[in-house]
Each structure stands twice: as structure tokens, then as C-alpha cells.
Coordinates of C-alpha atoms in Angstrom, one line a residue:
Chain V
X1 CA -28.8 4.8 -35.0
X2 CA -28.6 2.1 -32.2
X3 CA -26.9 -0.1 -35.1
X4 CA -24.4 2.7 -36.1
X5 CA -23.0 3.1 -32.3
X6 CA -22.6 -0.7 -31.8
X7 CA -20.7 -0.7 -35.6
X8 CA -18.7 2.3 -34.3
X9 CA -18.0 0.1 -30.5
X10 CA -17.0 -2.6 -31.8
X11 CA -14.2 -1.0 -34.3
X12 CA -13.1 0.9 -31.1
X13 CA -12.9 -2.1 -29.8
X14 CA -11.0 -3.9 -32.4
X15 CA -8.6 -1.3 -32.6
X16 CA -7.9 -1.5 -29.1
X17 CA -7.5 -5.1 -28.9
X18 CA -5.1 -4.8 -32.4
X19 CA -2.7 -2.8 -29.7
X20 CA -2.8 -4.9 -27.2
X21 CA -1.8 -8.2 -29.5
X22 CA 1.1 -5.9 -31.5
X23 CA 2.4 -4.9 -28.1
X24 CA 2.4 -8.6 -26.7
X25 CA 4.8 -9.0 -30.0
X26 CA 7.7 -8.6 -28.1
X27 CA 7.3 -10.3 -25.1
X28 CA 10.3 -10.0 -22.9
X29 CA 9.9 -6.3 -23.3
X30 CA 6.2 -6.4 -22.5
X31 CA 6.8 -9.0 -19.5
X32 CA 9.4 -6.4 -18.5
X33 CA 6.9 -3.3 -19.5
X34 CA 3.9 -4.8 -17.1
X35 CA 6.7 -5.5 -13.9
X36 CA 7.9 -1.9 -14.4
X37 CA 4.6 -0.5 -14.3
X38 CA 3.0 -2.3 -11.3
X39 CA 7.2 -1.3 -9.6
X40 CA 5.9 1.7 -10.3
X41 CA 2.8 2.0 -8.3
X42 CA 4.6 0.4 -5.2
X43 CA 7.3 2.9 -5.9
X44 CA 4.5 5.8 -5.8
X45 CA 3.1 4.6 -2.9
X46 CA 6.9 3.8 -1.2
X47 CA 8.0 7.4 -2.0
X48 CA 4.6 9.0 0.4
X49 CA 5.6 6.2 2.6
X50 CA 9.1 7.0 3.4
X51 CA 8.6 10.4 4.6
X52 CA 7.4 8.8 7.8
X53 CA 11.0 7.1 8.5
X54 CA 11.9 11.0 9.5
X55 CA 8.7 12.4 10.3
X56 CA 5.7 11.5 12.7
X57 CA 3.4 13.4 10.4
X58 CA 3.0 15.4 7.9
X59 CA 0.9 18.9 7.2
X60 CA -0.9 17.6 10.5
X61 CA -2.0 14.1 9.4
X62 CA -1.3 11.0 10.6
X63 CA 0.8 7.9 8.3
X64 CA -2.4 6.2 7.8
X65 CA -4.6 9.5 6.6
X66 CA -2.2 10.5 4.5
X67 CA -2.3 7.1 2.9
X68 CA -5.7 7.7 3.0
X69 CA -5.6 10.8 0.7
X70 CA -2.5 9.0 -1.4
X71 CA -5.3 6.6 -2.3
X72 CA -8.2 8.3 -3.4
X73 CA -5.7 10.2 -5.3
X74 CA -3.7 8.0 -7.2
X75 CA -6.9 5.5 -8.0
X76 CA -8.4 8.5 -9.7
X77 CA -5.1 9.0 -11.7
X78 CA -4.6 5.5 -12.5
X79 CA -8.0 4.8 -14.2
X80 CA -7.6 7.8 -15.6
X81 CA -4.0 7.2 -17.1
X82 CA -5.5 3.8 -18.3
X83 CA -8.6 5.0 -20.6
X84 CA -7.2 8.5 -21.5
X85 CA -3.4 8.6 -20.5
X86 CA -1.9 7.8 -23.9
X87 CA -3.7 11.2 -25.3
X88 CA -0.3 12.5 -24.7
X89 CA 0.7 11.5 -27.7
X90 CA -1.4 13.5 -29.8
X91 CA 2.0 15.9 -30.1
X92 CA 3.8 13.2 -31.9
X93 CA 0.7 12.3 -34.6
X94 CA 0.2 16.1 -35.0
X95 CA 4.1 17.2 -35.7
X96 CA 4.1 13.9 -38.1
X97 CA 1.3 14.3 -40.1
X98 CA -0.1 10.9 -38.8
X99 CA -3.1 12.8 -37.5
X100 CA -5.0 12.7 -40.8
X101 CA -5.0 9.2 -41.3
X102 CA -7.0 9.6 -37.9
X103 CA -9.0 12.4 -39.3
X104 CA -10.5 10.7 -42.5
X105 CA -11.8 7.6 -40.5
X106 CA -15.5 7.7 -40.1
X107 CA -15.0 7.8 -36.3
X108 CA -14.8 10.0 -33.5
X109 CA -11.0 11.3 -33.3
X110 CA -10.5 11.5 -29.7
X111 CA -11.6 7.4 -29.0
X112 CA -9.5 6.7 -31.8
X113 CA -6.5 7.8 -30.6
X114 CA -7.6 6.7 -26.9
X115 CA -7.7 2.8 -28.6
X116 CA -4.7 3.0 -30.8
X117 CA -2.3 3.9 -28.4
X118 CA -4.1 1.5 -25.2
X119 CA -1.7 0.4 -22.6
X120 CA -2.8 -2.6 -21.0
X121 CA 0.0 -2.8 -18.5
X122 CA -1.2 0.4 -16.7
X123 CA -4.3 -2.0 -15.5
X124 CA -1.7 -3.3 -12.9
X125 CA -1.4 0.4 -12.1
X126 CA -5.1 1.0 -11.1
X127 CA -5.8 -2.5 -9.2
X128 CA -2.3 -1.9 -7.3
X129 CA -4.0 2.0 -6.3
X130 CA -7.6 0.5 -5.4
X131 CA -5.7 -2.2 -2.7
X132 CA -3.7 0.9 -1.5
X133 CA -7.3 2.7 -1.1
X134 CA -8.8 -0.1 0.5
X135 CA -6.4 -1.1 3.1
X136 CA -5.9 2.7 4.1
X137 CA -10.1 2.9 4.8
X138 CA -9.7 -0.1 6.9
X139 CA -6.4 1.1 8.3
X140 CA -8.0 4.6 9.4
X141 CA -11.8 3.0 10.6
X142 CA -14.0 5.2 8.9
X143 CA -17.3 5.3 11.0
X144 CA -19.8 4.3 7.9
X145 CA -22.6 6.7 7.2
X146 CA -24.5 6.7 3.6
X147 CA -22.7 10.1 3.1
X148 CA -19.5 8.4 3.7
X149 CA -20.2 5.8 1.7
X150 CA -21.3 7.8 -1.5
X151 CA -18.1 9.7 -0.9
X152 CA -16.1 6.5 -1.3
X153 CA -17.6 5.5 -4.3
X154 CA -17.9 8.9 -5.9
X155 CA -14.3 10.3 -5.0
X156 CA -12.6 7.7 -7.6
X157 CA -15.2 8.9 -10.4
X158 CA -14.7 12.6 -9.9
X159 CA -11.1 11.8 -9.8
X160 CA -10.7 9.4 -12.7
X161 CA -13.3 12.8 -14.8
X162 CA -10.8 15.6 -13.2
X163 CA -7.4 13.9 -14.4
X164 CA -9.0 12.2 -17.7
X165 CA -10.1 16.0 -18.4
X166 CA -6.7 16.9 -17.5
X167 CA -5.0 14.7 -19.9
X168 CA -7.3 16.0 -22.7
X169 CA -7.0 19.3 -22.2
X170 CA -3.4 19.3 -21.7
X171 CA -2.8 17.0 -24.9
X172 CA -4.8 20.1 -26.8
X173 CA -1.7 21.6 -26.1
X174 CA 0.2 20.5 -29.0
X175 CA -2.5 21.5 -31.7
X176 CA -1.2 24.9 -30.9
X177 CA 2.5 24.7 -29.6
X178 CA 3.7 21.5 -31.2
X179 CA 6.9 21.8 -29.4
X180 CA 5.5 22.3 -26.0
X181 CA 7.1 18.8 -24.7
X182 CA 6.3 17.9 -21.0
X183 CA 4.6 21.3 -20.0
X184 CA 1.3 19.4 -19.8
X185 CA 2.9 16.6 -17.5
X186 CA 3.5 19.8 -15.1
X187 CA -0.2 19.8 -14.3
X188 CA -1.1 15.9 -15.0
X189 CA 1.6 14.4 -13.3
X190 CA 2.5 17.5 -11.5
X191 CA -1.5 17.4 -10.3
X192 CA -1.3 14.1 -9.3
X193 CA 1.5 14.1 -7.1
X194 CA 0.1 17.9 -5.6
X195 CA -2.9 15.3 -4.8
X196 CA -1.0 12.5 -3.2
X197 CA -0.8 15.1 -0.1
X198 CA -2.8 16.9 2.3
X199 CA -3.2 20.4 1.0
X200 CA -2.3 21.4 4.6
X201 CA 1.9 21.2 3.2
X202 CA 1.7 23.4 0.6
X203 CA 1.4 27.2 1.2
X204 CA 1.2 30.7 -0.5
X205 CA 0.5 31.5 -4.1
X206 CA 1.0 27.9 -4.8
X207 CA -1.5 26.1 -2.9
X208 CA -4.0 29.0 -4.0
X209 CA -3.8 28.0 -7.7
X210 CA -3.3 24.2 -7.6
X211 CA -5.7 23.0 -4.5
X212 CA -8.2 26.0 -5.5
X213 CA -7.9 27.6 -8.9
X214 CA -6.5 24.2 -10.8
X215 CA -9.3 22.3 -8.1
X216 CA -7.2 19.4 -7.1
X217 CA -8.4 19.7 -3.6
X218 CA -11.7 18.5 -4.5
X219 CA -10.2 15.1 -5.8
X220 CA -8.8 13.3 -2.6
X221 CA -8.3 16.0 0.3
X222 CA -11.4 17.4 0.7
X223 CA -13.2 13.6 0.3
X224 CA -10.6 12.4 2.7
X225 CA -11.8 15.0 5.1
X226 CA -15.1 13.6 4.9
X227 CA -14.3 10.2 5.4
X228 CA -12.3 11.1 8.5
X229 CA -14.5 13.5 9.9
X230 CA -11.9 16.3 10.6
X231 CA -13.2 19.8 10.3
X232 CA -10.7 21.3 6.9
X233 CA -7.5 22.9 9.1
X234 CA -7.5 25.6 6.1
X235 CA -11.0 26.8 7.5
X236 CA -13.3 26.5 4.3
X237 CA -17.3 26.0 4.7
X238 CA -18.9 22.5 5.3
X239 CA -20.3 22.8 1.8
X240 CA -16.7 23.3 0.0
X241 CA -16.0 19.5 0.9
X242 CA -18.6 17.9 -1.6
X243 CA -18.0 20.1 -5.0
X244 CA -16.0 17.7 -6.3
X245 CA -18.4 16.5 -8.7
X246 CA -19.3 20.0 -9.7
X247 CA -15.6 20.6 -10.0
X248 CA -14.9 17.3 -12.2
X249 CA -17.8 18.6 -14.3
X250 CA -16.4 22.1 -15.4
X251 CA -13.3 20.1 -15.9
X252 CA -14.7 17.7 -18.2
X253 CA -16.6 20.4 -19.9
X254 CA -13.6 22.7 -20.6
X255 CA -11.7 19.8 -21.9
X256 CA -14.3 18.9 -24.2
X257 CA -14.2 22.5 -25.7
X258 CA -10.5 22.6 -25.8
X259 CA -10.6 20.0 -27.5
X260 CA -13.4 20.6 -30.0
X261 CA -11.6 24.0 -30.5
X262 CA -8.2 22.3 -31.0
X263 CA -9.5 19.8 -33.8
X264 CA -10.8 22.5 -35.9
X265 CA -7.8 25.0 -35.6
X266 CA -5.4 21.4 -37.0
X267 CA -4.3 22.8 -40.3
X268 CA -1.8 19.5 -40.9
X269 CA 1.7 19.5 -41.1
X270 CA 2.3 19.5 -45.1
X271 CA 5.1 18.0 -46.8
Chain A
X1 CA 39.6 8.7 -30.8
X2 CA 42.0 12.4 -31.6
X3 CA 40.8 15.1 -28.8
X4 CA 40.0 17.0 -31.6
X5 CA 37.3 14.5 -33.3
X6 CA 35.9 14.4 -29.6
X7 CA 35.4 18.6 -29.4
X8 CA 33.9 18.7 -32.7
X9 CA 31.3 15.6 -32.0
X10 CA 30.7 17.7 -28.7
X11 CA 30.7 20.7 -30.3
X12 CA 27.6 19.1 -32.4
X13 CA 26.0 17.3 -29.5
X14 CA 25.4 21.2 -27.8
X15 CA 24.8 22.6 -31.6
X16 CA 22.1 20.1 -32.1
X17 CA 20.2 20.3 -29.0
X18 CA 20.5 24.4 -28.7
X19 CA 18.2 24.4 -31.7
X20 CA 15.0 22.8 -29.3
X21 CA 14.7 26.2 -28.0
X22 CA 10.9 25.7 -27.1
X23 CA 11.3 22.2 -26.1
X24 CA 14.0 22.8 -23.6
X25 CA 12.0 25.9 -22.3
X26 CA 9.1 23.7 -21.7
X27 CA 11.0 21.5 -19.8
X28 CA 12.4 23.9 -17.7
X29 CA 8.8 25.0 -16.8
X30 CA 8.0 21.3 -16.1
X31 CA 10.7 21.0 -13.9
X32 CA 10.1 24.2 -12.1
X33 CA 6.7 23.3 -11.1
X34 CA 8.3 19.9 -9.6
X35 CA 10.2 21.8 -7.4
X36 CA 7.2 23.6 -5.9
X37 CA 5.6 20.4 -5.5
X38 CA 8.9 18.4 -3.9
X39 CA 9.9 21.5 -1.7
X40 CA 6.8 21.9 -0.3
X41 CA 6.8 17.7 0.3
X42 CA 10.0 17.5 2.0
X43 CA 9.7 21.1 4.3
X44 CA 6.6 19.4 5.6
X45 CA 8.7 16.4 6.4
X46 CA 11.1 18.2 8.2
X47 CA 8.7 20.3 9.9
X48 CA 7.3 17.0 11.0
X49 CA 10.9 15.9 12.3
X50 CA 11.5 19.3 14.2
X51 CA 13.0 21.3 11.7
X52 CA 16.0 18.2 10.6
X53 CA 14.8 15.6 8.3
X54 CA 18.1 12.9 8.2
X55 CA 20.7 15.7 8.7
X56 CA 19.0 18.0 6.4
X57 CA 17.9 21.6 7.7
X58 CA 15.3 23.4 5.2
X59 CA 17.5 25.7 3.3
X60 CA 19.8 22.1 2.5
X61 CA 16.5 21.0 1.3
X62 CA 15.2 23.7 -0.7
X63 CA 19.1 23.0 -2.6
X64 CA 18.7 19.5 -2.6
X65 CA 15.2 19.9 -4.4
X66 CA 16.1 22.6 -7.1
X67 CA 19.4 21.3 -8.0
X68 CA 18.0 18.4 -8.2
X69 CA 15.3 20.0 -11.1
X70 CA 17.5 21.5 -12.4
X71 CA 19.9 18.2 -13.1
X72 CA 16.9 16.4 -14.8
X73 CA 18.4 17.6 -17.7
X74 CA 21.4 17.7 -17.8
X75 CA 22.5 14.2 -16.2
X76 CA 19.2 13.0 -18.4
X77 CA 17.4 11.2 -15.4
X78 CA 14.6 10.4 -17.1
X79 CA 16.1 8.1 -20.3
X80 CA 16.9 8.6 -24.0
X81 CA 16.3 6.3 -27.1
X82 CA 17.9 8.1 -29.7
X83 CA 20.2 4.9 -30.5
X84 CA 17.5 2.0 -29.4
X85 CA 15.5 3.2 -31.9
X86 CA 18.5 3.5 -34.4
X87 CA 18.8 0.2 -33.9
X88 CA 15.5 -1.1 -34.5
X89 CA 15.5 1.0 -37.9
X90 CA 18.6 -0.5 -39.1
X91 CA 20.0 3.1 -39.2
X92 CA 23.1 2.4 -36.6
X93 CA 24.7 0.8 -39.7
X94 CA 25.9 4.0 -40.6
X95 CA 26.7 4.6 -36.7
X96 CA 29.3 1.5 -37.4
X97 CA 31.1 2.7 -40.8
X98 CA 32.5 5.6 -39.2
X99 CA 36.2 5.5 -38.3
X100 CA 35.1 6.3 -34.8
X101 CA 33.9 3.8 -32.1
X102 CA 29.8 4.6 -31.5
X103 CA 30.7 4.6 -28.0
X104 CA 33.0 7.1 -27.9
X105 CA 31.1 9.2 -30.5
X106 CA 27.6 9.1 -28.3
X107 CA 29.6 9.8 -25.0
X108 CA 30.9 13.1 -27.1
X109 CA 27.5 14.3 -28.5
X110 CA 25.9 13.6 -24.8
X111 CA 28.6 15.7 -23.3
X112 CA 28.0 18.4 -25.1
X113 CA 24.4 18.1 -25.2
X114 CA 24.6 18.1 -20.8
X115 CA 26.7 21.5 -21.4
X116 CA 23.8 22.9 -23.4
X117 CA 21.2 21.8 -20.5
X118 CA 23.8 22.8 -17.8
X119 CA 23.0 26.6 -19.6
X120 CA 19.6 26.2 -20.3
X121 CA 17.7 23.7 -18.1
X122 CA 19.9 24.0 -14.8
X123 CA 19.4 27.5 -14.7
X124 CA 15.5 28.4 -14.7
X125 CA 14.6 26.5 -11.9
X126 CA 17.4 26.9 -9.9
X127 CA 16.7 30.7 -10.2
X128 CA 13.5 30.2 -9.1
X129 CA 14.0 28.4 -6.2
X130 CA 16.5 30.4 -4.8
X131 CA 14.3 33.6 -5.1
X132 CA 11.7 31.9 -3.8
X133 CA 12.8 29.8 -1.2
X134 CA 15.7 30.3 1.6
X135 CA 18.4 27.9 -0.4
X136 CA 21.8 26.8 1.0
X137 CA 24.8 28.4 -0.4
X138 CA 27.9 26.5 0.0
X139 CA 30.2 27.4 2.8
X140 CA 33.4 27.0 1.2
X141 CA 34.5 27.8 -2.0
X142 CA 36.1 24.7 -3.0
X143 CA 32.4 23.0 -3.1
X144 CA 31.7 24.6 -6.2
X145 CA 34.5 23.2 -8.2
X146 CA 33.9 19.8 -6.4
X147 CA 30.6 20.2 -7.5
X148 CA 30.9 20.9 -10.7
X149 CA 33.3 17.5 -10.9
X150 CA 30.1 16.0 -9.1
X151 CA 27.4 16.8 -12.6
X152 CA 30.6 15.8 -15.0
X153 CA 30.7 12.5 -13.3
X154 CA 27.0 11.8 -12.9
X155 CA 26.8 12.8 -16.7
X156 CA 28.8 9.7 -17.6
X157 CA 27.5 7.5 -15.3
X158 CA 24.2 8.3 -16.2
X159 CA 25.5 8.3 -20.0
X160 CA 27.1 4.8 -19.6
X161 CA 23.7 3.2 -18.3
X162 CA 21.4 4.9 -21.0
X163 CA 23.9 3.7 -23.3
X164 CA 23.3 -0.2 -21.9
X165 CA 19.7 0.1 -21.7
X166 CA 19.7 1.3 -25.7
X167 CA 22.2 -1.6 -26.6
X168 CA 18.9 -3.9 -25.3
X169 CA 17.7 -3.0 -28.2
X170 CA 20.0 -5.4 -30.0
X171 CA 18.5 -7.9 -28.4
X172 CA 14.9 -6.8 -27.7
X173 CA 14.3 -4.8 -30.3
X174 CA 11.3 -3.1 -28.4
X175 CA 13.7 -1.4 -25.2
X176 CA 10.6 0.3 -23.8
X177 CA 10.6 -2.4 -21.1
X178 CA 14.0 -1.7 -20.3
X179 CA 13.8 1.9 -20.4
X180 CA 11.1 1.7 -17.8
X181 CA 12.4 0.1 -15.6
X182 CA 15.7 2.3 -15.7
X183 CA 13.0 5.3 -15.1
X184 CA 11.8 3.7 -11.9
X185 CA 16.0 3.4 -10.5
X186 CA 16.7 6.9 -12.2
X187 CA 14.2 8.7 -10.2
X188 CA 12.9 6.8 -7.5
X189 CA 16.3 5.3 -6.0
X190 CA 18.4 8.5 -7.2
X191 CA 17.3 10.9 -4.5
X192 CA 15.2 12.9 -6.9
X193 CA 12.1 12.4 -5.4
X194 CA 13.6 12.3 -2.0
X195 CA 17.5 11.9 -0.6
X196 CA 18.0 8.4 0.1
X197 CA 19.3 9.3 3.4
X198 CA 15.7 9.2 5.0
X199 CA 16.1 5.3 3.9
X200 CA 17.3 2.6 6.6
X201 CA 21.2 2.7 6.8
X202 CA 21.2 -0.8 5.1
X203 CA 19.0 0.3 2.5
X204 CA 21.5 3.2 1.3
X205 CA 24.5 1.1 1.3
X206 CA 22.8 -1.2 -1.1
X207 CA 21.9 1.7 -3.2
X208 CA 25.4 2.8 -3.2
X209 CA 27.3 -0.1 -3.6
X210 CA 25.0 -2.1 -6.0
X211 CA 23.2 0.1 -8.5
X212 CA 24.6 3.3 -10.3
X213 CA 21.7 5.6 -9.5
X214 CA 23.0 7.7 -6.1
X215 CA 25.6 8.6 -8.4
X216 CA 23.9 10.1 -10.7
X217 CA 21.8 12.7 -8.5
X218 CA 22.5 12.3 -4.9
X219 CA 26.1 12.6 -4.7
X220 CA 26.4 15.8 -7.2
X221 CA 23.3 17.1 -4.6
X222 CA 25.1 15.9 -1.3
X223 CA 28.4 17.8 -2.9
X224 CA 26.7 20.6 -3.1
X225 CA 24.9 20.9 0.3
X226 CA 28.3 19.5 1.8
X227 CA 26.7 16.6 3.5
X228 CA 29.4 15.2 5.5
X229 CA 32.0 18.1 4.8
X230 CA 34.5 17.2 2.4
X231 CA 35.2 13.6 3.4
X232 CA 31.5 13.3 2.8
X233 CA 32.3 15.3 -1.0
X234 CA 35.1 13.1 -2.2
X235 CA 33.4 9.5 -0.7
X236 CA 30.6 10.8 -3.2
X237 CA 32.6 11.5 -6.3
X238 CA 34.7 8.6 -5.3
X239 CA 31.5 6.3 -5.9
X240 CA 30.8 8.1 -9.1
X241 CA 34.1 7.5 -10.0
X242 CA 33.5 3.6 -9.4
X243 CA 30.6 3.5 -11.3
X244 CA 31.4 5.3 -14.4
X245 CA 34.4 2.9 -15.0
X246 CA 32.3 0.3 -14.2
X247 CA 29.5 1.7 -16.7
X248 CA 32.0 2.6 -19.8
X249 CA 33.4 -0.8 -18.9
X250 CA 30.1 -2.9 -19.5
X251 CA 29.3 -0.5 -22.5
X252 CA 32.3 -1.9 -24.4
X253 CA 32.3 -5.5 -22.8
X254 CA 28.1 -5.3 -24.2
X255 CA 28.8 -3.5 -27.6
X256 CA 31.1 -6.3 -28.5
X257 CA 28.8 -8.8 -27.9
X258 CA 25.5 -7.0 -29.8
X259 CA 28.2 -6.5 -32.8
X260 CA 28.7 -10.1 -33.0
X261 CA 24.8 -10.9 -33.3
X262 CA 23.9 -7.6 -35.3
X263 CA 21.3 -8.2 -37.6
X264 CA 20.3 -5.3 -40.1
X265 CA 16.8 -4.8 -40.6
X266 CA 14.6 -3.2 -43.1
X267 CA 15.8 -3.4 -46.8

């Protein structure tokens, strides 16, 4: 048993590492593909940033809070991107057939995919978002307690869970709508930049089904209300501020069964 | 190239893409949930800034932002690589024994396929915001044909530079490199994300005067909300203007060159 996991690891592995050489092929492209991405993050990070050359605050929080939540957000998307972002492209192996070639392998079909299709240039991407995180907790002095602390530590997991689920799920997508395109970057991307801010901006319908129903105020706004010992301007109980774990759990679960339920219904493409 | 061969290529570009009925409806959602998310984002900066956020009251905003979702598709922000990967394949041989120049052919097809988006994926979120939200309406009628010149002119310029990025191919082979970094000009410098007004004076001059991407989505948008009244309106087309010659003109000048080192591959 022990000896079939490590066979199965170490093909994972292989393929993974298979990607990353074939990728390094073209190398001005690559050097060009690993710039971009880390331009990216600083991009990401500029885009929150600028709001405060017209504004003091925003949504009630200060520059360096909201950098704060920015943070905690965007490491949890960037690990996440980086182990399960290139899921996505589950849509292009099931409209060309290519997903049975995955199928007949004696391996798991999800890790598979997750190695073929590895992107090492989004590791720039999540080291870029934990120095952002880092200098924003030491920008806003957080006054340490071992609550505080576990929420440090624990608000990149549950993030990294929520938006990994997030990928999977959405990916599922395509084993029933082929066509369905960018609708699941709506709520991946679309979450993560809903994240980026305090909750506090949004308002209505809206903020009721992405910070609540969808959970993405459990990743970085209710952590960073922790760590900066403000009392939550919407008003929701004490308790509300540490489900995240509970939330990244049902996540992960309904992902999982989407995703069970979305290999079974793939009937292939023919032809 | 005869008028006529340039209808009937546009005629296809729109024919072609109207038939990714589900795919351009899914985009449209995308896009409409963006809007949520950016209106929400820039309200709370103005809000911050007393109600004004760089000359721009809410409702100015609320236009800026859906227009703005709306012209994802049609002015193509986000990249194609429809003729990069032509290239790689070896397939844009058959691109060079028609009797028509590539350039002129691709610039058709795109034309027509921004007139199909200008139906489909302009309208849905536009809609939406405007029930939604309190959106600026023009004050003057002549801003909706200015407009309208605004999108035609961001369509070539943004044409022009997707066309470069794809002739990297030629060189590269692999243009995802390239493509991403045009992704991070096309929607971080454009004034998609935000109007690059809320940028340091010197910082939007070198936007405008050294890279094509304020043409491509903050003028059509500043047309629109008539930032600046109309010398503002025709200083913005007159920069799209600028760049699309320059654009077509490093198309050609760049075509001519990858022709000379074209190298078919596959057998």
C-alpha cells in the first residue's frame, strides 16, 4: 500500500517536473512568461494601491488595513492558483477528447491534470503575495496574542482550501457545459478580487451572496478583523469571525463531490 | 484590397463568431459580475474622496465601469492567438497564398467580429448596470457618434497590437510570454481596472504618449462620460488616431521582416 502511494508520488512528480523542462523549451518566452507573472502580482497589489492617490480610505479602513486584507487574500489565491489553478483547463481536454488518455492511466485524474499542466512561474506569484502579507502585519502592528497568531497562520490555509475548492468546482463546469468559457473565472478570479477588499464597500444583494452565501468573507476580512481587533462594522457575532475553517471545509467537500459527480457523468467526445 | 473583398471577410469575421452563442453568453455573465465587483471598488473610492474621485462623480463611474465591461469584448482587451498559433502549426502558409495581404484580411475578420460583440457582449452588462446602478447619460447628442468613432478606433488599435504580439510568434514560436505581458498593459494600464486619471499627472502622460493601451479603453470611456467636454473627446480620439497609424504601421514594417525569416514547420 505504502509502496503503491510512493510509485503513484513519484509519477506525479515526474510528470510535473516533464512540464516544467518542456516549458523551459522556449526560453525567451518563459524568461518573458515568469517577468509577466511576478508584473502581475505588483500590478494586483498597485491596482488596491492606487485608490488611495484619491481617497483617504476606503469602506472605513485605513491604506495599510486594507493592504492588510489585500494580503491574506491574494496569498490564499496565489498558492491556490499554483497547485490547482491550471484545472481550468479541464474544458479544453474534455471538448478534445484528450481527457481519456487521462482516464486510462492507473492514476488519480484530478492530480494528473494538476501535474501536467504545472506552472512554475506562478511561484513568483505566491512569494511576491506572502512579502505583501508580511510587510502589511508589520505595517499595521498587530498586538500578538496566540489567537492572533493561529489566525495568521491559518487564514492562508483556509484561503489557499476555499479558492483551490473554487477552481475545482468551477472547472467541473465544463463536464456539463463544454462551452461555458470564463463563467467560472466570474467566481475564482471574480472571488478573489471581491476578497482583496473590505466587505464594508460592497452592499445589497451582492455583498449578501459573495461575502455570505459564496463565503468569501471568511477568507481575509473576517481574519483581518481579528488581527486588528476592530469589532465587524456589518455587526455579525464574535463567533462568525473564526468559521473560516468550517467554511473552507464545506468548500473543499462540495468540490470534491462535484467533482466525483462530474467524472462519472464524462461520456467522451467521439469522433 | 477591393472594398468588396473587405465586406465579405467582415461579413465572415461576424458570421463566424455569431455561431459561439454560449461562449459569448458566458462571457457576458463574466463580465457582468466584474462590474459589480469594480463599481462597488471605485464608489467606495469616491465616497472616500467626498463623492469626486479625479473628476469623476458616481454616476461617471458607474459608466466608466460598465462600458468598460462591456468593451472587453469587443475592443478584445484581454488578447487573441488565433494567428500565433497558426504560425506555430505551419497553417499561416495558406494565410500567405491568398491574393490578399494577411494584414488586411485579419483586420477585416476582427472588424466584423468587434461588430458581433458590439451586439452581443456590449449589451448585457451595460443593461445591467444601468438598471442597477444611477449611470451617466451623455449630455449632448453629438457624444454618441463621437463615441461610437471612439470603440471603431480602439478596435484597430487594439487590433494592430494583438496583431504584433501574434507575429512574435515568428520568432518565438511559444507567444505566451508575449501575450502576457500585453494582458498586464491591456488591463492594468488601459483604465479597465481603474481610469488612469487617479494616477500622478506624469504617470498618465507616459501612458498616453508611450504605450497604445489608454487608447484602447480609456479614451472610448472618457468619450463617453465627456471628460473634458469635447476638447477633452477629440484630444482622446486624436491619440487613438496616433496610435492606430502607428500600430498598422509596425504591423507591416514587422510582417515584412517575419516573411523574410519564415520557416514552415511540420511536414
Amino acid at each position: 500500500m505504502v509502496e503503491g502511494l510512493q510509485g503513484r508520488l513519484g509519477a506525479y512528480g515526474r510528470l510535473t517536473i516533464a512540464q516544467v523542462r518542456s516549458q523551459a523549451q522556449y526560453r525567451v518566452s518563459f524568461v518573458m512568461d515568469v517577468v509577466a507573472s511576478a508584473a502581475f502580482a505588483l500590478l494586483d497589489i498597485l491596482s488596491v494601491l492606487v485608490l488611495f492617490l484619491v481617497t483617504p480610505s476606503l469602506g472605513g479602513f485605513a491604506p495599510a488595513e486594507v493592504l492588510l486584507v489585500a494580503g491574506l487574500a491574494m496569498v490564499g489565491f496565489s498558492t491556490a492558483d499554483l497547485v490547482t489553478g491550471n484545472v481550468e483547463r479541464l474544458r479544453h481536454y474534455v471538448r478534445t477528447g484528450l481527457l481519456d488518455a487521462v482516464l486510462i492511466r492507473p492514476l488519480g485524474v484530478l492530480p494528473q491534470l494538476l501535474a501536467i499542466d504545472f506552472a512554475p512561474r506562478r511561484l513568483g506569484r505566491v512569494a511576491q503575495s506572502l512579502l505583501l502579507l508580511v510587510i502589511a502585519l508589520s505595517v499595521v502592528d498587530v498586538s500578538w496574542t496566540p489567537q492572533r497568531v493561529l489566525t495568521a497562520v491559518l487564514a492562508p490555509v483556509v484561503g489557499t482550501v476555499f479558492f483551490g475548492s473554487l477552481f475545482v468546482a468551477g472547472a467541473t463546469v465544463a463536464f456539463w457545459w463544454i462551452e461555458s468559457g470564463e463563467v467560472a473565472n466570474a467566481f475564482t478570479y471574480g472571488g478573489r478580487d471581491f476578497t482583496v477588499y473590505p466587505v464594508t464597500i460592497y452592499a445589497g444583494w451582492f455583498r449578501g451572496l459573495f461575502a455570505y452565501g459564496l463565503g468569501f468573507a471568511f477568507v481575509a476580512y473576517y481574519p483581518a478583523l481579528v488581527l486588528l481587533d476592530r469589532p465587524d462594522p456589518l455587526g455579525a457575532p464574535e463567533f462568525v469571525r473564526w468559521l473560516g475553517p468550517v467554511v473552507a471545509a464545506v468548500a473543499a467537500g462540495l468540490a470534491w463531490l462535484a467533482w466525483r459527480a462530474g467524472v462519472r457523468h464524462y461520456r467522451s467526445t467521439g469522433s | 484590397m477591393a472594398p468588396r473583398t473587405f465586406l465579405a471577410l467582415a461579413g465572415a469575421g461576424f458570421r463566424r463568431w455569431s455561431t459561439y452563442r454560449q461562449a459569448t453568453i458566458a462571457a457576458a455573465f463574466t463580465n457582468t459580475v466584474f462590474g459589480f465587483l469594480r463599481t462597488y471598488v471605485l464608489l467606495a473610492a469616491a465616497a472616500g474622496a467626498g463623492g469626486v474621485a479625479a473628476g469623476y462623480d458616481g454616476p461617471m463611474l458607474v459608466a466608466f465601469v460598465w462600458l468598460g465591461q462591456g468593451l472587453i469584448g469587443v475592443v478584445m482587451l484581454f488578447g487573441d492567438s488565433d494567428l500565433a498559433s497558426r504560425v506555430r502549426t505551419g497553417e499561416v502558409t495558406a494565410d500567405l497564398l491568398r491574393p490578399v495581404d494577411p494584414l488586411w484580411s485579419y483586420l477585416a475578420a476582427d472588424l466584423g467580429r468587434a461588430a458581433h460583440a458590439m451586439l452581443t457582449r456590449f449589451g448585457l452588462p451595460v443593461l445591467t448596470g444601468a438598471i442597477v446602478f444611477d449611470m451617466f447619460a451623455p449630455r449632448h447628442a453629438g457624444s454618441y457618434p463621437l463615441f461610437a468613432a471612439s470603440v471603431l478606433a480602439a478596435v484597430v488599435v487594439s487590433f494592430s497590437f494583438r496583431y504584433l504580439t501574434n507575429l512574435s510568434a515568428f520568432w518565438l514560436l511559444d507567444h505566451r510570454g508575449v501575450a502576457n505581458a500585453w494582458l498586464l498593459g491591456s488591463t492594468l494600464l488601459s483604465g479597465l481596472v481603474f481610469p488612469i486619471r487617479f494616477l500622478p499627472d506624469w504617470a498618465q502622460l507616459t501612458l498616453w504618449l508611450a504605450t497604445p493601451f489608454p487608447a484602447m479603453a480609456q479614451a472610448p470611456l472618457d468619450v463617453f462620460v465627456e471628460y473634458g467636454g469635447v476638447s477633452g473627446q477629440l484630444l482622446a480620439i486624436g491619440n487613438q488616431l496616433m496610435w492606430a497609424a502607428a500600430g498598422l504601421a509596425l504591423c507591416r514594417l514587422a510582417q515584412r521582416r517575419a516573411l523574410r525569416r519564415l520557416v514552415i514547420q511540420g511536414g
